[in-house]
Coordinates of N, CA and C in Angstrom, one line a residue:
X1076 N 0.8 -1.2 0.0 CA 0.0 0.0 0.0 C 0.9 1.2 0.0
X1077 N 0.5 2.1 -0.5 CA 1.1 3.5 -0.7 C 0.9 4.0 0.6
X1078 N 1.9 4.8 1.3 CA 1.9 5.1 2.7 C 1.3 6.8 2.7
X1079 N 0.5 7.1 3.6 CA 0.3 8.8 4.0 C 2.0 9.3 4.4
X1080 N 2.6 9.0 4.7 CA 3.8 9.4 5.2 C 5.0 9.7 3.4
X1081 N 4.3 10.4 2.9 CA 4.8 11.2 2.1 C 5.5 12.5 1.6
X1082 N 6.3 12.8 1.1 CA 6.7 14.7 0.9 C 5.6 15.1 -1.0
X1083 N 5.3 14.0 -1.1 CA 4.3 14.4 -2.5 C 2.8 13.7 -3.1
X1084 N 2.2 14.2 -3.1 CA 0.7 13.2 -3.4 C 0.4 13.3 -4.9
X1085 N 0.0 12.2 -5.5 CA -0.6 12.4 -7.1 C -1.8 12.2 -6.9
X1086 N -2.8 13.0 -7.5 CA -4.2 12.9 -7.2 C -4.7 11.3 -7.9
X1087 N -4.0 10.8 -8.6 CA -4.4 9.5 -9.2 C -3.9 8.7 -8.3
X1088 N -3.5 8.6 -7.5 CA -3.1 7.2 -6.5 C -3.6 6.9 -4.9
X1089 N -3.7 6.3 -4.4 CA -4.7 5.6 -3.1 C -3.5 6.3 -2.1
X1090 N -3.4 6.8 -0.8 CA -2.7 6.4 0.2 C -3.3 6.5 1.4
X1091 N -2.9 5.7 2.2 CA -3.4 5.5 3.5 C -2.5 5.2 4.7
X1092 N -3.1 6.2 5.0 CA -1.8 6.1 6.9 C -1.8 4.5 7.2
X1093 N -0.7 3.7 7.7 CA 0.0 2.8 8.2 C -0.6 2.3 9.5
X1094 N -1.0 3.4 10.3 CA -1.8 2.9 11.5 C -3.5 2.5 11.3
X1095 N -3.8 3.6 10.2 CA -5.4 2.5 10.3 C -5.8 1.8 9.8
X1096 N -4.8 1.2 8.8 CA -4.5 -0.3 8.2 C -4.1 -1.0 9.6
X1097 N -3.3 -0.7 10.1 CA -2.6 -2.3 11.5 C -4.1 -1.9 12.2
X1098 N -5.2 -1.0 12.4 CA -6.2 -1.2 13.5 C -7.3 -1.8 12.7
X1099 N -7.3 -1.6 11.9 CA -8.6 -2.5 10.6 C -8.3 -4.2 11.0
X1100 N -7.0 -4.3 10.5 CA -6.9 -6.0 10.9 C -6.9 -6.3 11.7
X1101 N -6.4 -6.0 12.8 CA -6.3 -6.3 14.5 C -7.4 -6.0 14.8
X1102 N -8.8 -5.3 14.5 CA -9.3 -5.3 15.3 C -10.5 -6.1 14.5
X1103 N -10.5 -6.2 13.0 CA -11.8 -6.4 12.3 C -11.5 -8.2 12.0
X1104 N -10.0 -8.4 11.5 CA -9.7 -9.6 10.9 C -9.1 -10.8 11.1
X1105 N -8.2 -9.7 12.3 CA -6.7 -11.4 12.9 C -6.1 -10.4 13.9
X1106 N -5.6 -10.9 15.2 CA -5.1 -10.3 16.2 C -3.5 -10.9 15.7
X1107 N -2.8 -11.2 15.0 CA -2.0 -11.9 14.3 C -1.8 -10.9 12.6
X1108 N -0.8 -10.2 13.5 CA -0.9 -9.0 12.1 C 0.6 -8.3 12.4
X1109 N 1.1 -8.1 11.4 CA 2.5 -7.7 10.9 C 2.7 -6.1 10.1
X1110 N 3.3 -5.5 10.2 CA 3.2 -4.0 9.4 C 4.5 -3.6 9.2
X1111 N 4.9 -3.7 8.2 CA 6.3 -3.6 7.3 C 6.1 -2.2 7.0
X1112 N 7.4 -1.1 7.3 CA 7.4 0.3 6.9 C 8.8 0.3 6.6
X1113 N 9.7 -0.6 6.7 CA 10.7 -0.3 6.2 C 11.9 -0.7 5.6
X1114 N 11.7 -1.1 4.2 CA 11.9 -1.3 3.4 C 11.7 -0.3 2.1
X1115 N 12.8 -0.3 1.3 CA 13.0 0.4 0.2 C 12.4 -0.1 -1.2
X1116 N 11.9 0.5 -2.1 CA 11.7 0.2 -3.9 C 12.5 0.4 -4.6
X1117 N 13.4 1.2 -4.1 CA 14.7 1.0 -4.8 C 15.3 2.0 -4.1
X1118 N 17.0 1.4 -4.6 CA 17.9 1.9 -3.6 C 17.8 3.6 -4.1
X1119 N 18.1 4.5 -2.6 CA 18.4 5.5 -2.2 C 16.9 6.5 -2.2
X1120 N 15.9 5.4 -2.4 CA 14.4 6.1 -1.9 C 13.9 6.1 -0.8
X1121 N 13.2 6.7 -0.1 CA 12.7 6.8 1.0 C 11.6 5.9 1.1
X1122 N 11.5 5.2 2.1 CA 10.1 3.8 2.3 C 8.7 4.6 2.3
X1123 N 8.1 4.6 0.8 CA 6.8 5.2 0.8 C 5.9 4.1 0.3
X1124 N 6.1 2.7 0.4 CA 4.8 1.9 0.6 C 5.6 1.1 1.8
X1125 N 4.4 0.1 2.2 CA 4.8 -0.7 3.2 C 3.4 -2.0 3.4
X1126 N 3.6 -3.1 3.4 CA 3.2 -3.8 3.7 C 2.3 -4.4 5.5
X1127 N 1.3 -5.3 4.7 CA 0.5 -6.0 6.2 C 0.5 -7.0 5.9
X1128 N 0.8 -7.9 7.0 CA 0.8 -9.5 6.6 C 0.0 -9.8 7.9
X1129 N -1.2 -10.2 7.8 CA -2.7 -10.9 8.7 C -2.1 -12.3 8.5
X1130 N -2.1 -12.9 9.9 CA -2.1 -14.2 9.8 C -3.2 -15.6 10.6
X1131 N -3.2 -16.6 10.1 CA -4.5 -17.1 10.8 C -3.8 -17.6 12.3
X1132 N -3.0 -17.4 12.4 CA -2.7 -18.1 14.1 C -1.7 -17.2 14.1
X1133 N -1.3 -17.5 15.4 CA 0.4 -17.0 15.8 C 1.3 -17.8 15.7

């Protein structure tokens, strides 16, 4: 997912803050949830997406 934690927005693309994605799952889907912010898309860019990994157990 495209992160809110940006320095530029295109009006054609989705972004959504990082925190109410991890409270969506934890609270709606799996107490078993993961939230990846940091990692790069390529080298010497700043982490502007980041991943959620919901899982069915612990």
């Amino acid at each position: 997912m495209l992160s809110s934690y940006v320095d530029y927005f295109d009006e054609g693309l989705f972004y959504v803050s990082p925190e109410q994605v991890f409270t969506f799952v934890k609270r709606e889907l799996t107490p078993f949830v993961t939230l990846r912010h940091d990692y790069l898309v390529k080298a010497g860019s700043i982490p502007f997406e980041f991943a959620v990994y919901a899982y069915k157990q612990g």
